[in-house]
C-alpha positions as YAML, in Angstrom:
chain: A
units: angstrom
residues:
- id: 1
  name: MET
  ca: [-6.69, 3.15, 16.68]
- id: 2
  name: ALA
  ca: [-7.07, 2.63, 12.94]
- id: 3
  name: ARG
  ca: [-10.61, 1.47, 12.19]
- id: 4
  name: LEU
  ca: [-11.50, -1.13, 9.58]
- id: 5
  name: SER
  ca: [-14.69, -0.63, 7.59]
- id: 6
  name: GLU
  ca: [-16.27, -3.57, 5.83]
- id: 7
  name: ASN
  ca: [-19.25, -1.92, 4.16]
- id: 8
  name: ASN
  ca: [-20.95, -4.28, 1.74]
- id: 9
  name: VAL
  ca: [-18.15, -6.85, 1.92]
- id: 10
  name: SER
  ca: [-19.38, -10.40, 2.10]
- id: 11
  name: SER
  ca: [-17.83, -12.82, 4.57]
- id: 12
  name: SER
  ca: [-19.04, -15.85, 2.64]
- id: 13
  name: ARG
  ca: [-16.20, -18.04, 1.45]
- id: 14
  name: SER
  ca: [-18.06, -18.92, -1.72]
- id: 15
  name: SER
  ca: [-19.31, -15.46, -2.75]
- id: 16
  name: ALA
  ca: [-18.21, -14.12, -6.12]
- id: 17
  name: LEU
  ca: [-17.30, -10.55, -6.96]
- id: 18
  name: PRO
  ca: [-19.95, -8.58, -8.84]
- id: 19
  name: MET
  ca: [-18.83, -6.73, -11.93]
- id: 20
  name: CYS
  ca: [-16.95, -3.53, -11.09]
- id: 21
  name: TYR
  ca: [-16.67, -4.56, -7.44]
- id: 22
  name: ASN
  ca: [-15.39, -1.51, -5.55]
- id: 23
  name: ALA
  ca: [-12.35, -2.28, -3.43]
- id: 24
  name: HIS
  ca: [-12.78, 1.10, -1.75]
- id: 25
  name: MET
  ca: [-15.86, -0.27, 0.01]
- id: 26
  name: ARG
  ca: [-13.51, -1.90, 2.52]
- id: 27
  name: THR
  ca: [-11.22, 0.69, 4.03]
- id: 28
  name: ILE
  ca: [-9.08, 1.51, 7.03]
- id: 29
  name: THR
  ca: [-9.22, 4.94, 8.64]
- id: 30
  name: LEU
  ca: [-5.93, 6.79, 8.91]
- id: 31
  name: LYS
  ca: [-4.99, 9.44, 11.41]
- id: 32
  name: GLY
  ca: [-6.76, 12.59, 10.28]
- id: 33
  name: GLY
  ca: [-9.75, 10.66, 8.97]
- id: 34
  name: SER
  ca: [-8.74, 9.60, 5.44]
- id: 35
  name: GLU
  ca: [-10.23, 6.31, 4.31]
- id: 36
  name: MET
  ca: [-7.64, 4.02, 2.69]
- id: 37
  name: PRO
  ca: [-8.75, 0.94, 0.73]
- id: 38
  name: VAL
  ca: [-7.23, -2.22, 2.16]
- id: 39
  name: ILE
  ca: [-6.23, -3.53, -1.26]
- id: 40
  name: GLY
  ca: [-4.75, -1.21, -3.83]
- id: 41
  name: LEU
  ca: [-2.77, -1.48, -7.05]
- id: 42
  name: GLY
  ca: [1.01, -1.39, -7.01]
- id: 43
  name: THR
  ca: [2.16, 0.26, -10.24]
- id: 44
  name: SER
  ca: [5.93, -0.29, -10.29]
- id: 45
  name: GLN
  ca: [6.94, -1.08, -13.88]
- id: 46
  name: LEU
  ca: [3.53, -0.10, -15.27]
- id: 47
  name: LYS
  ca: [4.69, 2.58, -17.70]
- id: 48
  name: GLY
  ca: [3.62, 4.22, -20.93]
- id: 49
  name: GLU
  ca: [0.54, 3.22, -22.89]
- id: 50
  name: ASP
  ca: [0.67, -0.38, -21.69]
- id: 51
  name: GLY
  ca: [0.92, 0.78, -18.10]
- id: 52
  name: ALA
  ca: [-1.95, 3.23, -18.51]
- id: 53
  name: ARG
  ca: [-4.04, 0.46, -20.05]
- id: 54
  name: ALA
  ca: [-3.33, -1.89, -17.14]
- id: 55
  name: ILE
  ca: [-4.19, 0.80, -14.57]
- id: 56
  name: SER
  ca: [-7.39, 1.60, -16.47]
- id: 57
  name: GLU
  ca: [-8.36, -2.07, -16.29]
- id: 58
  name: ALA
  ca: [-7.71, -2.08, -12.56]
- id: 59
  name: ILE
  ca: [-10.04, 0.90, -12.16]
- id: 60
  name: GLU
  ca: [-12.69, -0.85, -14.24]
- id: 61
  name: VAL
  ca: [-12.35, -3.93, -12.02]
- id: 62
  name: GLY
  ca: [-12.89, -1.79, -8.93]
- id: 63
  name: TYR
  ca: [-9.54, -0.65, -7.61]
- id: 64
  name: ARG
  ca: [-9.57, 2.81, -6.10]
- id: 65
  name: ALA
  ca: [-6.20, 2.90, -4.31]
- id: 66
  name: ILE
  ca: [-3.32, 3.47, -6.70]
- id: 67
  name: ASP
  ca: [0.27, 3.45, -5.48]
- id: 68
  name: THR
  ca: [2.98, 5.15, -7.51]
- id: 69
  name: ALA
  ca: [6.32, 6.91, -6.92]
- id: 70
  name: GLU
  ca: [8.74, 9.30, -8.60]
- id: 71
  name: ASP
  ca: [11.15, 6.40, -9.00]
- id: 72
  name: TYR
  ca: [8.57, 4.44, -10.99]
- id: 73
  name: GLY
  ca: [8.49, 7.09, -13.72]
- id: 74
  name: ASN
  ca: [4.81, 6.52, -14.39]
- id: 75
  name: HIS
  ca: [2.91, 9.52, -13.00]
- id: 76
  name: ASP
  ca: [1.75, 10.20, -16.55]
- id: 77
  name: ALA
  ca: [0.33, 6.70, -16.97]
- id: 78
  name: VAL
  ca: [-1.49, 6.95, -13.63]
- id: 79
  name: ALA
  ca: [-2.92, 10.35, -14.57]
- id: 80
  name: ALA
  ca: [-4.06, 9.12, -17.98]
- id: 81
  name: ALA
  ca: [-5.87, 6.15, -16.48]
- id: 82
  name: MET
  ca: [-7.58, 8.18, -13.77]
- id: 83
  name: ASN
  ca: [-8.63, 10.90, -16.18]
- id: 84
  name: GLU
  ca: [-10.03, 8.45, -18.70]
- id: 85
  name: SER
  ca: [-12.18, 6.75, -16.09]
- id: 86
  name: ALA
  ca: [-15.66, 7.89, -15.08]
- id: 87
  name: VAL
  ca: [-14.66, 7.74, -11.42]
- id: 88
  name: PRO
  ca: [-14.64, 11.06, -9.54]
- id: 89
  name: ARG
  ca: [-11.26, 12.10, -8.13]
- id: 90
  name: GLU
  ca: [-12.56, 12.02, -4.56]
- id: 91
  name: GLU
  ca: [-13.20, 8.27, -4.85]
- id: 92
  name: PHE
  ca: [-9.54, 7.53, -5.55]
- id: 93
  name: PHE
  ca: [-6.87, 7.12, -2.90]
- id: 94
  name: LEU
  ca: [-3.66, 8.19, -4.62]
- id: 95
  name: THR
  ca: [-0.22, 7.58, -3.08]
- id: 96
  name: THR
  ca: [3.16, 8.72, -4.35]
- id: 97
  name: LYS
  ca: [6.65, 8.76, -2.88]
- id: 98
  name: ILE
  ca: [9.63, 11.09, -2.64]
- id: 99
  name: PRO
  ca: [13.03, 9.45, -3.32]
- id: 100
  name: ARG
  ca: [15.72, 9.41, -0.62]
- id: 101
  name: VAL
  ca: [17.80, 11.95, -2.55]
- id: 102
  name: GLY
  ca: [14.99, 14.53, -2.46]
- id: 103
  name: LEU
  ca: [14.23, 14.90, 1.23]
- id: 104
  name: SER
  ca: [15.42, 18.45, 1.90]
- id: 105
  name: ARG
  ca: [12.67, 20.97, 2.60]
- id: 106
  name: GLU
  ca: [13.17, 22.79, -0.69]
- id: 107
  name: SER
  ca: [13.22, 19.53, -2.66]
- id: 108
  name: VAL
  ca: [10.11, 18.13, -0.94]
- id: 109
  name: LEU
  ca: [8.11, 21.26, -1.77]
- id: 110
  name: GLU
  ca: [9.41, 21.50, -5.35]
- id: 111
  name: ARG
  ca: [8.96, 17.81, -6.12]
- id: 112
  name: THR
  ca: [5.43, 17.66, -4.73]
- id: 113
  name: LYS
  ca: [4.43, 20.64, -6.85]
- id: 114
  name: ARG
  ca: [5.77, 18.74, -9.86]
- id: 115
  name: TYR
  ca: [4.01, 15.53, -8.83]
- id: 116
  name: LEU
  ca: [0.66, 17.34, -8.72]
- id: 117
  name: HIS
  ca: [1.29, 18.64, -12.22]
- id: 118
  name: GLU
  ca: [2.33, 15.22, -13.53]
- id: 119
  name: LEU
  ca: [-0.58, 13.46, -11.86]
- id: 120
  name: GLN
  ca: [-2.99, 16.21, -12.97]
- id: 121
  name: THR
  ca: [-4.54, 16.52, -9.55]
- id: 122
  name: GLU
  ca: [-4.87, 19.20, -6.89]
- id: 123
  name: TYR
  ca: [-3.77, 16.86, -4.11]
- id: 124
  name: VAL
  ca: [-2.44, 13.41, -3.30]
- id: 125
  name: ASP
  ca: [-4.07, 11.39, -0.57]
- id: 126
  name: LEU
  ca: [-0.82, 10.07, 0.85]
- id: 127
  name: LEU
  ca: [2.77, 11.24, 0.37]
- id: 128
  name: LEU
  ca: [5.51, 8.88, 1.51]
- id: 129
  name: ILE
  ca: [9.22, 9.11, 2.12]
- id: 130
  name: HIS
  ca: [10.26, 6.24, -0.17]
- id: 131
  name: TRP
  ca: [13.45, 5.29, 1.66]
- id: 132
  name: PRO
  ca: [15.00, 6.83, 4.82]
- id: 133
  name: ASN
  ca: [18.12, 8.98, 4.52]
- id: 134
  name: ARG
  ca: [19.83, 10.01, 7.75]
- id: 135
  name: ALA
  ca: [22.02, 12.44, 5.84]
- id: 136
  name: ILE
  ca: [18.98, 14.74, 5.79]
- id: 137
  name: PRO
  ca: [17.32, 15.53, 9.14]
- id: 138
  name: ILE
  ca: [13.98, 13.77, 9.39]
- id: 139
  name: ALA
  ca: [12.53, 16.83, 11.11]
- id: 140
  name: GLU
  ca: [13.30, 18.90, 8.00]
- id: 141
  name: THR
  ca: [11.59, 16.41, 5.69]
- id: 142
  name: LEU
  ca: [8.53, 15.90, 7.83]
- id: 143
  name: GLY
  ca: [8.26, 19.60, 8.52]
- id: 144
  name: ALA
  ca: [8.02, 20.24, 4.77]
- id: 145
  name: MET
  ca: [5.43, 17.52, 4.40]
- id: 146
  name: GLU
  ca: [3.43, 19.09, 7.23]
- id: 147
  name: GLU
  ca: [3.52, 22.39, 5.30]
- id: 148
  name: LEU
  ca: [2.10, 20.59, 2.29]
- id: 149
  name: ARG
  ca: [-0.64, 19.02, 4.35]
- id: 150
  name: ALA
  ca: [-1.60, 22.38, 5.86]
- id: 151
  name: ALA
  ca: [-1.78, 23.81, 2.35]
- id: 152
  name: GLY
  ca: [-4.05, 21.01, 1.16]
- id: 153
  name: ALA
  ca: [-1.56, 19.57, -1.32]
- id: 154
  name: ILE
  ca: [-1.48, 16.24, 0.54]
- id: 155
  name: ARG
  ca: [-4.01, 14.62, 2.86]
- id: 156
  name: ALA
  ca: [-1.76, 12.30, 4.89]
- id: 157
  name: ILE
  ca: [1.91, 11.80, 5.65]
- id: 158
  name: GLY
  ca: [3.68, 8.46, 5.60]
- id: 159
  name: VAL
  ca: [6.99, 6.67, 5.24]
- id: 160
  name: SER
  ca: [8.29, 3.54, 3.57]
- id: 161
  name: ASN
  ca: [10.99, 1.05, 4.49]
- id: 162
  name: PHE
  ca: [11.26, 2.52, 7.99]
- id: 163
  name: THR
  ca: [12.47, 0.38, 10.87]
- id: 164
  name: GLU
  ca: [11.42, 0.90, 14.49]
- id: 165
  name: ARG
  ca: [14.44, 3.14, 15.00]
- id: 166
  name: HIS
  ca: [13.55, 5.27, 12.00]
- id: 167
  name: LEU
  ca: [9.97, 5.53, 13.25]
- id: 168
  name: GLU
  ca: [11.09, 6.56, 16.71]
- id: 169
  name: GLU
  ca: [13.10, 9.40, 15.15]
- id: 170
  name: ALA
  ca: [10.17, 10.41, 12.98]
- id: 171
  name: LEU
  ca: [7.64, 10.38, 15.79]
- id: 172
  name: SER
  ca: [9.94, 12.44, 18.01]
- id: 173
  name: THR
  ca: [9.35, 15.37, 15.65]
- id: 174
  name: GLY
  ca: [5.71, 15.56, 16.63]
- id: 175
  name: VAL
  ca: [4.49, 15.22, 13.02]
- id: 176
  name: SER
  ca: [1.69, 12.72, 12.58]
- id: 177
  name: VAL
  ca: [2.86, 9.73, 10.54]
- id: 178
  name: SER
  ca: [-0.07, 7.68, 9.25]
- id: 179
  name: VAL
  ca: [1.46, 4.86, 7.19]
- id: 180
  name: ASN
  ca: [4.62, 2.77, 6.96]
- id: 181
  name: GLN
  ca: [4.84, 0.88, 3.67]
- id: 182
  name: VAL
  ca: [7.21, -2.09, 4.00]
- id: 183
  name: GLU
  ca: [7.94, -5.50, 2.54]
- id: 184
  name: VAL
  ca: [5.57, -8.07, 4.09]
- id: 185
  name: HIS
  ca: [4.77, -11.61, 2.97]
- id: 186
  name: PRO
  ca: [4.40, -14.97, 4.70]
- id: 187
  name: SER
  ca: [8.11, -15.75, 4.70]
- id: 188
  name: PHE
  ca: [8.93, -12.21, 5.96]
- id: 189
  name: ASN
  ca: [6.00, -11.26, 8.16]
- id: 190
  name: GLN
  ca: [7.62, -8.33, 10.01]
- id: 191
  name: LYS
  ca: [5.69, -9.34, 13.14]
- id: 192
  name: LYS
  ca: [7.67, -7.12, 15.53]
- id: 193
  name: LEU
  ca: [7.49, -4.04, 13.29]
- id: 194
  name: VAL
  ca: [3.77, -4.56, 12.63]
- id: 195
  name: SER
  ca: [3.14, -4.75, 16.37]
- id: 196
  name: TYR
  ca: [5.13, -1.57, 16.99]
- id: 197
  name: CYS
  ca: [3.24, 0.28, 14.27]
- id: 198
  name: GLY
  ca: [-0.04, -0.87, 15.76]
- id: 199
  name: GLU
  ca: [0.96, 0.57, 19.13]
- id: 200
  name: LYS
  ca: [1.68, 3.91, 17.45]
- id: 201
  name: ASN
  ca: [-1.51, 3.88, 15.35]
- id: 202
  name: ILE
  ca: [0.51, 3.63, 12.14]
- id: 203
  name: VAL
  ca: [-1.09, 1.61, 9.37]
- id: 204
  name: VAL
  ca: [1.26, -0.88, 7.70]
- id: 205
  name: THR
  ca: [0.96, -1.29, 3.94]
- id: 206
  name: ALA
  ca: [2.49, -4.52, 2.65]
- id: 207
  name: TYR
  ca: [4.38, -4.35, -0.61]
- id: 208
  name: ALA
  ca: [5.63, -7.50, -2.42]
- id: 209
  name: PRO
  ca: [2.87, -9.43, -0.62]
- id: 210
  name: LEU
  ca: [3.44, -12.57, -2.69]
- id: 211
  name: GLY
  ca: [7.17, -12.58, -2.03]
- id: 212
  name: ARG
  ca: [7.87, -12.13, -5.75]
- id: 213
  name: GLY
  ca: [6.19, -15.47, -6.32]
- id: 214
  name: LYS
  ca: [8.35, -17.38, -3.84]
- id: 215
  name: ASP
  ca: [5.66, -17.63, -1.18]
- id: 216
  name: LEU
  ca: [3.19, -19.01, -3.74]
- id: 217
  name: GLN
  ca: [5.13, -22.28, -3.49]
- id: 218
  name: GLU
  ca: [4.58, -22.69, 0.26]
- id: 219
  name: PRO
  ca: [2.79, -26.05, 0.87]
- id: 220
  name: LEU
  ca: [0.72, -24.76, 3.78]
- id: 221
  name: ILE
  ca: [-0.69, -21.93, 1.68]
- id: 222
  name: ALA
  ca: [-1.52, -24.35, -1.13]
- id: 223
  name: GLU
  ca: [-3.36, -26.54, 1.37]
- id: 224
  name: LEU
  ca: [-5.36, -23.57, 2.64]
- id: 225
  name: ALA
  ca: [-6.22, -22.53, -0.92]
- id: 226
  name: LYS
  ca: [-7.67, -26.00, -1.46]
- id: 227
  name: LYS
  ca: [-9.52, -25.87, 1.87]
- id: 228
  name: TYR
  ca: [-11.26, -22.58, 1.07]
- id: 229
  name: GLY
  ca: [-11.65, -23.16, -2.64]
- id: 230
  name: VAL
  ca: [-9.68, -20.06, -3.57]
- id: 231
  name: SER
  ca: [-6.40, -19.20, -5.29]
- id: 232
  name: VAL
  ca: [-3.06, -19.20, -3.51]
- id: 233
  name: PRO
  ca: [-2.65, -15.41, -3.90]
- id: 234
  name: GLN
  ca: [-6.04, -14.91, -2.30]
- id: 235
  name: VAL
  ca: [-4.93, -16.84, 0.77]
- id: 236
  name: ILE
  ca: [-1.88, -14.59, 1.17]
- id: 237
  name: LEU
  ca: [-3.79, -11.35, 0.63]
- id: 238
  name: ASN
  ca: [-6.58, -12.45, 2.98]
- id: 239
  name: TRP
  ca: [-3.96, -13.25, 5.63]
- id: 240
  name: ILE
  ca: [-2.41, -9.80, 5.24]
- id: 241
  name: VAL
  ca: [-5.74, -7.96, 5.50]
- id: 242
  name: SER
  ca: [-6.80, -10.15, 8.42]
- id: 243
  name: ARG
  ca: [-3.74, -8.86, 10.31]
- id: 244
  name: GLY
  ca: [-5.09, -5.31, 9.95]
- id: 245
  name: LEU
  ca: [-2.70, -4.34, 7.18]
- id: 246
  name: THR
  ca: [-3.33, -2.86, 3.76]
- id: 247
  name: THR
  ca: [-1.57, -4.16, 0.67]
- id: 248
  name: ILE
  ca: [-0.71, -3.15, -2.89]
- id: 249
  name: PRO
  ca: [-0.18, -6.27, -5.07]
- id: 250
  name: LYS
  ca: [1.27, -5.43, -8.46]
- id: 251
  name: SER
  ca: [-0.32, -6.89, -11.58]
- id: 252
  name: SER
  ca: [-0.81, -6.07, -15.22]
- id: 253
  name: SER
  ca: [-3.26, -8.94, -15.74]
- id: 254
  name: ARG
  ca: [-6.95, -8.19, -15.45]
- id: 255
  name: ALA
  ca: [-7.63, -11.79, -14.35]
- id: 256
  name: HIS
  ca: [-5.10, -11.50, -11.56]
- id: 257
  name: MET
  ca: [-6.44, -8.10, -10.52]
- id: 258
  name: GLU
  ca: [-9.95, -9.51, -10.25]
- id: 259
  name: ASP
  ca: [-8.72, -12.58, -8.36]
- id: 260
  name: ASN
  ca: [-6.79, -10.44, -5.89]
- id: 261
  name: LEU
  ca: [-9.90, -8.48, -4.96]
- id: 262
  name: LYS
  ca: [-11.75, -11.70, -4.23]
- id: 263
  name: ALA
  ca: [-9.53, -12.03, -1.18]
- id: 264
  name: LEU
  ca: [-11.97, -9.59, 0.45]
- id: 265
  name: THR
  ca: [-14.99, -11.84, -0.04]
- id: 266
  name: TRP
  ca: [-14.30, -14.63, 2.43]
- id: 267
  name: ALA
  ca: [-12.99, -15.12, 5.97]
- id: 268
  name: MET
  ca: [-10.07, -17.22, 7.12]
- id: 269
  name: ASP
  ca: [-10.24, -19.16, 10.37]
- id: 270
  name: PRO
  ca: [-8.08, -17.64, 13.13]
- id: 271
  name: SER
  ca: [-6.19, -20.92, 13.48]
- id: 272
  name: ASP
  ca: [-5.17, -20.76, 9.84]
- id: 273
  name: ILE
  ca: [-4.04, -17.16, 10.19]
- id: 274
  name: ALA
  ca: [-1.93, -18.26, 13.14]
- id: 275
  name: ALA
  ca: [-0.48, -21.14, 11.10]
- id: 276
  name: ILE
  ca: [0.71, -18.72, 8.39]
- id: 277
  name: ASP
  ca: [2.09, -16.45, 11.09]
- id: 278
  name: ALA
  ca: [4.18, -19.37, 12.37]
- id: 279
  name: LEU
  ca: [5.86, -20.17, 9.04]
- id: 280
  name: PRO
  ca: [9.70, -20.11, 8.99]
- id: 281
  name: GLN
  ca: [11.03, -16.63, 8.30]
- id: 282
  name: GLY
  ca: [13.56, -15.79, 5.61]
- id: 283
  name: GLU
  ca: [15.44, -12.73, 4.44]
- id: 284
  name: ARG
  ca: [14.29, -9.53, 2.78]
- id: 285
  name: ILE
  ca: [13.83, -9.57, -0.96]
- id: 286
  name: PHE
  ca: [14.38, -5.82, -1.28]
- id: 287
  name: ASN
  ca: [17.62, -4.69, 0.32]
- id: 288
  name: PRO
  ca: [19.42, -2.16, -1.91]
- id: 289
  name: PRO
  ca: [22.90, -0.90, -1.01]
- id: 290
  name: THR
  ca: [21.46, 2.44, 0.09]
- id: 291
  name: ALA
  ca: [18.95, 0.89, 2.49]
- id: 292
  name: GLU
  ca: [19.28, 1.75, 6.17]
- id: 293
  name: PHE
  ca: [17.79, -1.35, 7.77]
- id: 294
  name: ASP
  ca: [18.96, -1.24, 11.38]
...
């Protein structure tokens, strides 16, 4: 089973983050032994000089997990921020993703070589299939990713936006899938999928954890924020991590980045976690025409 490490993380509800608090101090162990920070930085829309500046600030604050993708068009900004920091490469957990149009063996190998060049690194910690594409055999895609792992170009293999059916097909290939990155927030908690992934020792990473701001308006969460003396986003992120998930909230604001990390400094009562679990469920926010949610 995935193992959660809480080295040097305070459980006090009132504790404040020290300067340059390291989010990588609290990690979850993936198949194969990689340590993945439970809170990372989502970088969608963080591009160019402004994007690099925001990512640099996240690193200064203490983020060590950085999530990017070919579709984000910001590998250069990520590389610039990482290179300008004083943080050794081995302390970062870098994730990128292959688009659904690039899942043939030849494309996976070629694109990953390009990613390493763009990111100015010898390896990525986690390579994901961004969206499933049944037009290309999953065995072909995962086989190519396994080649990359054997060659040391990637450390772990994962997927994104996969349903149980997609995961069953992926696992039938025999390739070890470590992560499934999917939309998760209080009004779309993916309880069944999270349970399935837990049974298969697949770590779930929650993207859009705040429901694009919608879930920040939930009265129960506001009440809990008042109870614990924390922000509403902290309540949501704490709830996600308490479920054994990792998450990648997106922000370009240093204040928000710092606040998000404070979600790791206090503990929520199990009854309150259960109350958020029981909130009414809505629809997906992200459901593009090419999605294969079935």
